[in-house]
PDB file of C-alpha atoms in Angstrom:
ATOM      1  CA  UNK M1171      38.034 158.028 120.932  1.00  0.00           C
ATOM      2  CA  UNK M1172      39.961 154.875 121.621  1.00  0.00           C
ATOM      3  CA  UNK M1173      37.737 153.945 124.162  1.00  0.00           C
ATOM      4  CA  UNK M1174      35.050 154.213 121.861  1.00  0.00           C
ATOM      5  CA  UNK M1175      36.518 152.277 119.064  1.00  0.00           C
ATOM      6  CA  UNK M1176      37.468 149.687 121.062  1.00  0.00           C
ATOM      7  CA  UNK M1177      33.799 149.414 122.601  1.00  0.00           C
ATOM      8  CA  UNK M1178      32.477 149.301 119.442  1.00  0.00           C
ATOM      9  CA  UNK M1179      34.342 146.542 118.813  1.00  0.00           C
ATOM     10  CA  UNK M1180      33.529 144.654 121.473  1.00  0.00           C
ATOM     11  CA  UNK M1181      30.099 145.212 121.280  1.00  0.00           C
ATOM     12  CA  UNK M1182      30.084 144.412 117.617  1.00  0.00           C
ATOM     13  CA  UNK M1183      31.399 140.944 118.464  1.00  0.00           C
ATOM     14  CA  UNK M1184      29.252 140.417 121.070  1.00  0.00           C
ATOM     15  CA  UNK M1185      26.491 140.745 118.900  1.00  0.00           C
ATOM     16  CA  UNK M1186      27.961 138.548 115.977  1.00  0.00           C
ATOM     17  CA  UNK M1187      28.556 135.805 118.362  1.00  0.00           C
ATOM     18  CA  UNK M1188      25.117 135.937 120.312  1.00  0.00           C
ATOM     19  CA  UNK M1189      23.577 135.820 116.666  1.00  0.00           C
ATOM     20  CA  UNK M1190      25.781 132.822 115.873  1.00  0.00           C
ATOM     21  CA  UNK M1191      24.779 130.979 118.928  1.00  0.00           C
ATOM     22  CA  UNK M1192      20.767 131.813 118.274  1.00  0.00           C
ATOM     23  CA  UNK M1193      20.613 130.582 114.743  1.00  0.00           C
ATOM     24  CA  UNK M1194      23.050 127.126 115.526  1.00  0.00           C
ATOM     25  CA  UNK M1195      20.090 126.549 118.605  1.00  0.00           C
ATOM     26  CA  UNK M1196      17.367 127.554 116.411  1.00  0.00           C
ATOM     27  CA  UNK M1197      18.564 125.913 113.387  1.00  0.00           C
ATOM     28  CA  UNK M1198      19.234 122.936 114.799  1.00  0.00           C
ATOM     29  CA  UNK M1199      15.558 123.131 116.359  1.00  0.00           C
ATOM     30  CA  UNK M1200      14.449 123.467 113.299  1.00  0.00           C
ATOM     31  CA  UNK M1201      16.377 120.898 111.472  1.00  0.00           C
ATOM     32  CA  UNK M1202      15.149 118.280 114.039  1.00  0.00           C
ATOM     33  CA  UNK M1203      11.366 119.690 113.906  1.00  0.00           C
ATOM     34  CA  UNK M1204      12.046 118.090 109.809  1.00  0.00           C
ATOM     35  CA  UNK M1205      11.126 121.501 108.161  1.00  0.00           C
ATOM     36  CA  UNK M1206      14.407 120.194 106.346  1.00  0.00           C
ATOM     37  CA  UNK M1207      14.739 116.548 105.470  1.00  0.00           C
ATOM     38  CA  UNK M1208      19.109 116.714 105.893  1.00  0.00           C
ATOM     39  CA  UNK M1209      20.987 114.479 103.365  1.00  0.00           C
ATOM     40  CA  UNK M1210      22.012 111.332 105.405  1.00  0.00           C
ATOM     41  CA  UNK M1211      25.892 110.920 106.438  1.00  0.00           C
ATOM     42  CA  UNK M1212      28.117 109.990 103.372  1.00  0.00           C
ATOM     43  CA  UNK M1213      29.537 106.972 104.246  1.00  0.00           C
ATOM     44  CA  UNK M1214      31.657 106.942 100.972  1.00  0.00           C
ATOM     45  CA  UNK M1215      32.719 110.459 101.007  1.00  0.00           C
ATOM     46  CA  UNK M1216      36.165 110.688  99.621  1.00  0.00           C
ATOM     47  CA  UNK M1217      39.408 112.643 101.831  1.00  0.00           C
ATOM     48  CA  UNK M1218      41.982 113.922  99.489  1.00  0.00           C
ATOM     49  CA  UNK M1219      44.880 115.530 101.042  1.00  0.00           C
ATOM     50  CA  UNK M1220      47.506 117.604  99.323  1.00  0.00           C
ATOM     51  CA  UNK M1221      49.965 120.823  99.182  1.00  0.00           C
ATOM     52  CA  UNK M1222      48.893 124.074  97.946  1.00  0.00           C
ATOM     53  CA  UNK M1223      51.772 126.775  96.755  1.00  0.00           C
ATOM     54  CA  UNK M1224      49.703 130.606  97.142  1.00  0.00           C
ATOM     55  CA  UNK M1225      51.008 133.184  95.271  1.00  0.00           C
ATOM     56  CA  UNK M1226      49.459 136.461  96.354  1.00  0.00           C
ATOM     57  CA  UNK M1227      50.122 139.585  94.525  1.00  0.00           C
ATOM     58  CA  UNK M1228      49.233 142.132  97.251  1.00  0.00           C
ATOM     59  CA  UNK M1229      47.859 145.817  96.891  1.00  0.00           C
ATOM     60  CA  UNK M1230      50.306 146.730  99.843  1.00  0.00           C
ATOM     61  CA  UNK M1231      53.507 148.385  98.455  1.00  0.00           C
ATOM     62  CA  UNK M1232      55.971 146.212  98.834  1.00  0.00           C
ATOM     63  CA  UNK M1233      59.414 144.859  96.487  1.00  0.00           C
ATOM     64  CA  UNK M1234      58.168 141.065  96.758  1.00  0.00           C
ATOM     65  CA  UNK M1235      54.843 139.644  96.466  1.00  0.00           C
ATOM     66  CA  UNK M1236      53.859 136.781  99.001  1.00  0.00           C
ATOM     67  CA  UNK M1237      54.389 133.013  98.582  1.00  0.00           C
ATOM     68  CA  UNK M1238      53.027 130.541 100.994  1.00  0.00           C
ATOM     69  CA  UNK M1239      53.360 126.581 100.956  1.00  0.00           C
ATOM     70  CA  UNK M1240      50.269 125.526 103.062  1.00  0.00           C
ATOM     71  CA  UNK M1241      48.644 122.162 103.518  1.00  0.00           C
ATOM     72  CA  UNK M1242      44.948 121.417 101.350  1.00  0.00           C
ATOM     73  CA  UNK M1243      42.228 119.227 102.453  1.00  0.00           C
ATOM     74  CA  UNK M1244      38.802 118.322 101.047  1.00  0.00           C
ATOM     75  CA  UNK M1245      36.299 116.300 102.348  1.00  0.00           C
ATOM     76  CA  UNK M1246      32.474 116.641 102.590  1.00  0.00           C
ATOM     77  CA  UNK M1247      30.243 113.546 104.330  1.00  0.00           C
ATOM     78  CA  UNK M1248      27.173 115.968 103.777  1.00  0.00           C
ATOM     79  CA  UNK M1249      27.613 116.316 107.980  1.00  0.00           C
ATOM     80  CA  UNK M1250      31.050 118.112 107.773  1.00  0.00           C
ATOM     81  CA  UNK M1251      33.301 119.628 105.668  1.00  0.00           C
ATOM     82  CA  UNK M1252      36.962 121.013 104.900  1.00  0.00           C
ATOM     83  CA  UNK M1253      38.082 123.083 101.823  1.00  0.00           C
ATOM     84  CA  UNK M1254      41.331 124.336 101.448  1.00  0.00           C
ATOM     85  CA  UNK M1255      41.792 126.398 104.515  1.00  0.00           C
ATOM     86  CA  UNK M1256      38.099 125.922 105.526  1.00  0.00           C
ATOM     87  CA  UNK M1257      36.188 124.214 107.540  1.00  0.00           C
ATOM     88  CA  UNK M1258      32.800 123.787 108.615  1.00  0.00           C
ATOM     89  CA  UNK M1259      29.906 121.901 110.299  1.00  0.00           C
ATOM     90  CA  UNK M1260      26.622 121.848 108.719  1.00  0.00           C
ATOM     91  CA  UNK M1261      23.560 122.914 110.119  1.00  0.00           C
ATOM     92  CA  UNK M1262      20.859 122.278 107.500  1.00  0.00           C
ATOM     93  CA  UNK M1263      21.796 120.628 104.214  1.00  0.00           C
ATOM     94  CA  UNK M1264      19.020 119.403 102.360  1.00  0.00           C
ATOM     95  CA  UNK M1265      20.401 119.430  98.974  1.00  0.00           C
ATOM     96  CA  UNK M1266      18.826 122.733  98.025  1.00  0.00           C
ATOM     97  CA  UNK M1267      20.099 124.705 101.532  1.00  0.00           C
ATOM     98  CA  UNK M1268      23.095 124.827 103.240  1.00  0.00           C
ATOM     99  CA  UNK M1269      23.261 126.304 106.651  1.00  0.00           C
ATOM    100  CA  UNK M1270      27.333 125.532 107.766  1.00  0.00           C
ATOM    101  CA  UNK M1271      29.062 126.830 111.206  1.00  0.00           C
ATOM    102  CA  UNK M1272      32.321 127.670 109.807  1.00  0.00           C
ATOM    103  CA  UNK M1273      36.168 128.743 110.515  1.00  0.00           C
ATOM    104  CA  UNK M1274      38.798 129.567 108.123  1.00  0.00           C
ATOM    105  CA  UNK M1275      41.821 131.941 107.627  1.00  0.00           C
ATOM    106  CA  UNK M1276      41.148 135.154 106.703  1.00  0.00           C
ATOM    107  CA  UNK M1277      42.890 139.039 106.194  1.00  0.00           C
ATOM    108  CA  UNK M1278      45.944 139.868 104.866  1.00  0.00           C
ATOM    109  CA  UNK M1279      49.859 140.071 106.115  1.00  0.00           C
ATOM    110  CA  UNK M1280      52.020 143.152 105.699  1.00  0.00           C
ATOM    111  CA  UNK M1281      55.703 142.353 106.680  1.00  0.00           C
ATOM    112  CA  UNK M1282      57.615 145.699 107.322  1.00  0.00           C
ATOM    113  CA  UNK M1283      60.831 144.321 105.940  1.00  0.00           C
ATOM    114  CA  UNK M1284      59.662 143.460 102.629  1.00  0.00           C
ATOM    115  CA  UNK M1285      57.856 147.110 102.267  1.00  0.00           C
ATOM    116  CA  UNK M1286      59.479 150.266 100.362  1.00  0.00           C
ATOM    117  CA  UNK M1287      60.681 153.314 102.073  1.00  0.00           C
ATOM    118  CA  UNK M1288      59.261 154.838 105.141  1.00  0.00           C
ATOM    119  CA  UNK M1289      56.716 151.865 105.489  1.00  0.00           C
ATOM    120  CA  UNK M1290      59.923 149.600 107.009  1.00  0.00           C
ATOM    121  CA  UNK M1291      58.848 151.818 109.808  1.00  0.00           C
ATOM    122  CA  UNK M1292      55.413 150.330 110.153  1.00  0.00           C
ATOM    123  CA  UNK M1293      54.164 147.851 112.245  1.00  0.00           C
ATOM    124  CA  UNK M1294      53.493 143.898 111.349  1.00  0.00           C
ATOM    125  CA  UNK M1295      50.037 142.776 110.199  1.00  0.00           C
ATOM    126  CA  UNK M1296      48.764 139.591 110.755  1.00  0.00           C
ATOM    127  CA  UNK M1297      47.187 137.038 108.567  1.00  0.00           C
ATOM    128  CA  UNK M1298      44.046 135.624 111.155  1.00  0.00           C
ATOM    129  CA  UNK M1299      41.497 133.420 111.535  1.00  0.00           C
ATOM    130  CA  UNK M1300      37.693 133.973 111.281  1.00  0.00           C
ATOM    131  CA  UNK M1301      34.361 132.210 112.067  1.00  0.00           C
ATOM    132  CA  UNK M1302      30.790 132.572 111.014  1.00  0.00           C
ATOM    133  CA  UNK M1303      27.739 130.935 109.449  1.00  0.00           C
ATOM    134  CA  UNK M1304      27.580 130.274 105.645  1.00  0.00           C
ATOM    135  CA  UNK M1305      24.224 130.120 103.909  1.00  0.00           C
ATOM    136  CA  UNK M1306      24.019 128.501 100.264  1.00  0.00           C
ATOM    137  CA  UNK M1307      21.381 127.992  98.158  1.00  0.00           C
ATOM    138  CA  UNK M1308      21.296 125.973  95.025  1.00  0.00           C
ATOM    139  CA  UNK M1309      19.421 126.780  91.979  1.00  0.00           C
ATOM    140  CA  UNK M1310      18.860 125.491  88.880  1.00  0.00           C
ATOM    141  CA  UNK M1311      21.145 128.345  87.115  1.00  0.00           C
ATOM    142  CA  UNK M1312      23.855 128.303  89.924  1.00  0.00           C
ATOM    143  CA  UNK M1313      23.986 128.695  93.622  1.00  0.00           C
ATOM    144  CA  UNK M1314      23.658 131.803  95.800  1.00  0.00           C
ATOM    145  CA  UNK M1315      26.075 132.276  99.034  1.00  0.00           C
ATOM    146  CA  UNK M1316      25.935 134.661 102.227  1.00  0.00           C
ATOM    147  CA  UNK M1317      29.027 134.665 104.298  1.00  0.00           C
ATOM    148  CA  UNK M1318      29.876 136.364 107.387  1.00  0.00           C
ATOM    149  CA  UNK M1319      32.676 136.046 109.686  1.00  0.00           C
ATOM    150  CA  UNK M1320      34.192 137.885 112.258  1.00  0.00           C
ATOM    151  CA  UNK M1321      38.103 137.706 113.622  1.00  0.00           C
ATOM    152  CA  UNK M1322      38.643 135.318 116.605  1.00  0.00           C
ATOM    153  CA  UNK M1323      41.606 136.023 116.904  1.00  0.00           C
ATOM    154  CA  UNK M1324      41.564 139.642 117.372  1.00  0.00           C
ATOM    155  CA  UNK M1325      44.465 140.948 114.970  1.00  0.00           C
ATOM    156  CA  UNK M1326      41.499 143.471 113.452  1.00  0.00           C
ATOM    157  CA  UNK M1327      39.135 142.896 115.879  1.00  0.00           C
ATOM    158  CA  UNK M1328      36.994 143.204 112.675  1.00  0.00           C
ATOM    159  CA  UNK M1329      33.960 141.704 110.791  1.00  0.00           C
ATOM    160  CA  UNK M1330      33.817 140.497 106.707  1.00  0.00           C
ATOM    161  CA  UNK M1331      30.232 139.098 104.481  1.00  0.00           C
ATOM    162  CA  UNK M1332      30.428 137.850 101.439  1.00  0.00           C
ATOM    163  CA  UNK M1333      27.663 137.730  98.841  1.00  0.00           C
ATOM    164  CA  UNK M1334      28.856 135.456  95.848  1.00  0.00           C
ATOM    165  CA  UNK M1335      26.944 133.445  92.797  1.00  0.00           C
ATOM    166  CA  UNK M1336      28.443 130.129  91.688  1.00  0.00           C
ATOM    167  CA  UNK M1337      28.442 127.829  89.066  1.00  0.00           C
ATOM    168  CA  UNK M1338      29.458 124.672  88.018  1.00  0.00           C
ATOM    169  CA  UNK M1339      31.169 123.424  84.633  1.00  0.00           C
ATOM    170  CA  UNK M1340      32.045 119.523  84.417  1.00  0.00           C
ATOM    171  CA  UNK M1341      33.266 118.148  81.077  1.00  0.00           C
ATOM    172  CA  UNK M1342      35.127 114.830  81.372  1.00  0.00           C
ATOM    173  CA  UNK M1343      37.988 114.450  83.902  1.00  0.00           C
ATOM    174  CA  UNK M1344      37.583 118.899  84.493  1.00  0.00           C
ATOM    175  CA  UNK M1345      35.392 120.607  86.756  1.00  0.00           C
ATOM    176  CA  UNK M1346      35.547 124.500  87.084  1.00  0.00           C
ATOM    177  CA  UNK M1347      33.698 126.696  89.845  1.00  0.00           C
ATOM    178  CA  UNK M1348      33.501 130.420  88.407  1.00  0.00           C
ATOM    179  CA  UNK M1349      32.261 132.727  91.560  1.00  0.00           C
ATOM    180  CA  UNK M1350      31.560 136.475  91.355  1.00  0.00           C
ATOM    181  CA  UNK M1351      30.666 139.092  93.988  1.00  0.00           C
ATOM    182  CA  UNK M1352      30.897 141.470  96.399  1.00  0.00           C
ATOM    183  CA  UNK M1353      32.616 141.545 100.136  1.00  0.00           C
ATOM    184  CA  UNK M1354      32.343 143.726 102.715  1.00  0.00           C
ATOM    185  CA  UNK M1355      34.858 144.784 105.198  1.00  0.00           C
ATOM    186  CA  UNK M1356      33.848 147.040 108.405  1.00  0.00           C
ATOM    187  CA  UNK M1357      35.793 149.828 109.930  1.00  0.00           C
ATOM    188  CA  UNK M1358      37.705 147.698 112.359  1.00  0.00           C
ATOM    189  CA  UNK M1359      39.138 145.270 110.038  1.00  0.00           C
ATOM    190  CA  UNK M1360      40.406 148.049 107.065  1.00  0.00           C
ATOM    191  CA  UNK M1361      42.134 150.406 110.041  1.00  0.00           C
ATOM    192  CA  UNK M1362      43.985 147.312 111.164  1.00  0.00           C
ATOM    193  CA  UNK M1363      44.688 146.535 107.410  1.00  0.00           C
ATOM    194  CA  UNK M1364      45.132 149.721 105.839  1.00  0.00           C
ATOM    195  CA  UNK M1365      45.037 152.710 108.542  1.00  0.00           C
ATOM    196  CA  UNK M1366      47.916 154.405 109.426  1.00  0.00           C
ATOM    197  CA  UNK M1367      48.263 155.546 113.236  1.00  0.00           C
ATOM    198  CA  UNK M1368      49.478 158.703 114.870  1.00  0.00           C
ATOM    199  CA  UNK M1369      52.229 156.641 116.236  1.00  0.00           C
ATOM    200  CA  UNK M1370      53.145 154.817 113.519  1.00  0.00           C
ATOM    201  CA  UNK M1371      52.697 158.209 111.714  1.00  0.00           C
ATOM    202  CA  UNK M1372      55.161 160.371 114.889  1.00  0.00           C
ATOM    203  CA  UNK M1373      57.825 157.326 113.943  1.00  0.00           C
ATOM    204  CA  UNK M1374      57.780 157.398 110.148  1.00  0.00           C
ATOM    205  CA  UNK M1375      56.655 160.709 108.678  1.00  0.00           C
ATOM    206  CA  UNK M1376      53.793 158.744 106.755  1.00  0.00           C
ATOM    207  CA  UNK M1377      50.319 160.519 107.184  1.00  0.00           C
ATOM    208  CA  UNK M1378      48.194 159.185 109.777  1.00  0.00           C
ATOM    209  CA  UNK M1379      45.129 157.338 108.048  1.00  0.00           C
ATOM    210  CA  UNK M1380      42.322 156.054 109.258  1.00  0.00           C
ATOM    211  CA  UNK M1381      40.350 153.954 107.170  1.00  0.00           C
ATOM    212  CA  UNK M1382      36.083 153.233 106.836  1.00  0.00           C
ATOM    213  CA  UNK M1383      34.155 150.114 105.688  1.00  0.00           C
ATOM    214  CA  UNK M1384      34.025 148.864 102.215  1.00  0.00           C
ATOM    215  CA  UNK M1385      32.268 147.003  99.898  1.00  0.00           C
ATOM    216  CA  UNK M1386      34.930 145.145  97.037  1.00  0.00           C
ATOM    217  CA  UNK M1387      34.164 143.501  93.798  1.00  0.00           C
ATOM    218  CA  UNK M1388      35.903 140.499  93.237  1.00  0.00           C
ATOM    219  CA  UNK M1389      35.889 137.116  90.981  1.00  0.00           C
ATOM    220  CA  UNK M1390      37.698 133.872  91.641  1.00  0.00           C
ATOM    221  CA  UNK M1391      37.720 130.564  89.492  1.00  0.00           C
ATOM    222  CA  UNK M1392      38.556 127.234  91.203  1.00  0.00           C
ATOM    223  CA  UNK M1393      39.404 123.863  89.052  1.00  0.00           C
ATOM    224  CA  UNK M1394      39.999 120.512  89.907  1.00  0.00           C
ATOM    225  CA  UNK M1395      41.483 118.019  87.711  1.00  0.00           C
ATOM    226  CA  UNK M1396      41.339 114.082  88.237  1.00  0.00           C
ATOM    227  CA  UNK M1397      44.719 112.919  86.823  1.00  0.00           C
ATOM    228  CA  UNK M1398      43.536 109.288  88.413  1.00  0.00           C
ATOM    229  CA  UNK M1399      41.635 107.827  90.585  1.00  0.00           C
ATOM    230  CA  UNK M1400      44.099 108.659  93.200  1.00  0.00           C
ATOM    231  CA  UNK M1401      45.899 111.802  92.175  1.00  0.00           C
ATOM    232  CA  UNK M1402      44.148 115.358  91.348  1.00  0.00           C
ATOM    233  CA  UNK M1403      45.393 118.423  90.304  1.00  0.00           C
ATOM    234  CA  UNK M1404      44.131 121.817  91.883  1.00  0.00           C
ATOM    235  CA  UNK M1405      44.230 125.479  90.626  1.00  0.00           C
ATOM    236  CA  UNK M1406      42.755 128.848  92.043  1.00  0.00           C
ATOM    237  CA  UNK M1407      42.743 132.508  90.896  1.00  0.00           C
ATOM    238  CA  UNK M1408      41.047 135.258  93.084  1.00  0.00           C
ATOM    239  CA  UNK M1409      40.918 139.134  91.668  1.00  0.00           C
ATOM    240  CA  UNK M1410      39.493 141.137  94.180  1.00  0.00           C
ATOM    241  CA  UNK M1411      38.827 145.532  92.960  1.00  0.00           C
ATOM    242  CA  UNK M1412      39.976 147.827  96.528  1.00  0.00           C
ATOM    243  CA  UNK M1413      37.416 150.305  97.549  1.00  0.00           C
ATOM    244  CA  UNK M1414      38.620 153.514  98.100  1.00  0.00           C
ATOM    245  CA  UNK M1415      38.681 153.088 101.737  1.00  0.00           C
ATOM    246  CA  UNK M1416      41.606 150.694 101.357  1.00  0.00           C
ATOM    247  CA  UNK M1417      42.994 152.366  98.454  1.00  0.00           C
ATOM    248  CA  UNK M1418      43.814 155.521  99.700  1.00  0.00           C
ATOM    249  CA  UNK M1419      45.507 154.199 102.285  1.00  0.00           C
ATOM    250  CA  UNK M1420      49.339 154.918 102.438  1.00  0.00           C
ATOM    251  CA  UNK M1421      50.027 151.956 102.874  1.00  0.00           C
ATOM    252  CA  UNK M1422      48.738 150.561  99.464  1.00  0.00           C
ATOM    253  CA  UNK M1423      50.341 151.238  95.558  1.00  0.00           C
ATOM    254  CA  UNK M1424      47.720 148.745  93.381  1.00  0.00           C
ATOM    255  CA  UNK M1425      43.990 148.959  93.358  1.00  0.00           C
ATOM    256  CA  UNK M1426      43.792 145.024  92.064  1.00  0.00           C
ATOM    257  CA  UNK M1427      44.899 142.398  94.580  1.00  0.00           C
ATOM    258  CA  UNK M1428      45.250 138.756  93.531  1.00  0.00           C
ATOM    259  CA  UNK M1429      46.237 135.242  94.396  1.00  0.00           C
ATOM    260  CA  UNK M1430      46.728 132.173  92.442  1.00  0.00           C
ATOM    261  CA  UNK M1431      46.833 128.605  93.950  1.00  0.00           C
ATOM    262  CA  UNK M1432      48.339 125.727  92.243  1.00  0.00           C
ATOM    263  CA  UNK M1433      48.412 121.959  94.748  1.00  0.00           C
ATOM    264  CA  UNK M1434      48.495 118.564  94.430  1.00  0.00           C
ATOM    265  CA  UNK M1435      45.980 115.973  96.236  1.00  0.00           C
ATOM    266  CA  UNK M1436      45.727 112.687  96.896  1.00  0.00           C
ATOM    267  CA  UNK M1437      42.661 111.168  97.469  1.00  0.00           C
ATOM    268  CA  UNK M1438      41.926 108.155 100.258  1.00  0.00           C
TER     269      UNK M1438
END
């Protein structure tokens, strides 16, 4: 069965990154056959650079939720683009489409030590890193956005897609970006995540558990305020439902996972 599992992996990725390398060749093919007229560079695109404090209040049962300081960037020159802990390349972007090569940090990070009980007895998981292709599609009532990713860095091995709808509010020196949707999480990444193993299971006395795919609602609301020209303020709060998948697992004691982000930039 490991065997299996682990081929299926690897053939999963296989087939994730052949797709990725088609549609960059095809798309850019297409983008230079001027199907889609691209927005010229941005030669004026601002680069604001700040500090982000994350607060995550995780499903996993544990005494203390997680804090991380980590660094925030933004820029977007209509050719490239960073936000937050993501970054990307466009492909197409025509003002109505975005096509985008992406890579950002992704999954979550269980630390034994900070656990209750028998799961001190459990191994480590990893936060990791994930790339994809991102398509987004304004509309006049918001825009529509298809994620998917898979981990390069093999801590899960495993794959994630997003489907969200976004909007837009501006009113003076305020902008807010309410999102709402659904993300999907195969096999591979939830038994890293959430599963249990029979060794893991022979050390501790928790149940063995292994865990399927899932499909989790989830809303997040992102604001940016412009204290100056110079100085902006930052906030972020992401609610995200478990599936049953994950919340059955041993492992977890919430079915509502959430993280808020407060930072500071300053813009070049």
């Amino acid at each position: 069965m490991f065997k299996s599992s682990v081929s299926s992996a690897i053939n999963t990725r296989t087939v994730i990154t052949t797709l990725t390398a088609v549609t960059l060749l095809g798309t850019a093919g297409i983008a230079n056959a001027a199907l889609f007229k691209n927005l010229p560079r941005d030669q004026d695109a601002e680069l604001s650079v700040g500090v982000n404090v994350l607060y995550a209040n995780t499903a996993y049962d544990t005494d203390e939720n997680e804090i991380r300081v980590l660094p925030g960037v933004f820029y977007d020159n209509n050719k490239v683009y960073a936000r937050g802990a993501t970054a990307g390349a466009y492909l197409i972007n025509d003002g109505t489409n975005q096509l985008a090569a992406t890579v950002q940090l992704a999954g979550n990070s269980f630390d034994p030590e900070d656990a209750n009980g028998a799961l001190q007895g459990l191994d480590e998981r990893k936060i990791s890193a994930a790339a994809g292709l991102s398509y987004q599609r304004r509309t006049p009532v918001g825009g529509f956005r298809l994620q998917v990713a898979t981990d390069v860095l093999d801590r899960s091995g495993g794959n994630t897609a997003r489907l969200t709808y976004l909007a837009r509010i501006t009113k003076n020196k305020l902008t807010v970006y309410p999102s709402i949707g659904f993300e999907y999480q195969d096999a591979d990444y939830n038994e890293y995540y959430y599963g249990v193993t029979p060794e893991e299971s022979a050390r501790t006395g928790i149940a063995a558990y292994e865990s399927n795919s899932s499909l989790n609602p989830y809303v997040n609301v992102s604001a940016n305020y412009d204290f100056s020209d110079k100085w902006a303020g930052f906030a972020n709060q992401s609610v995200s439902y478990l599936a049953n998948e994950q919340y059955d697992s041993p492992m977890v004691n919430s079915r509502v996972e959430a993280t808020s982000t407060l930072g500071l930039l300053y813009k070049f």
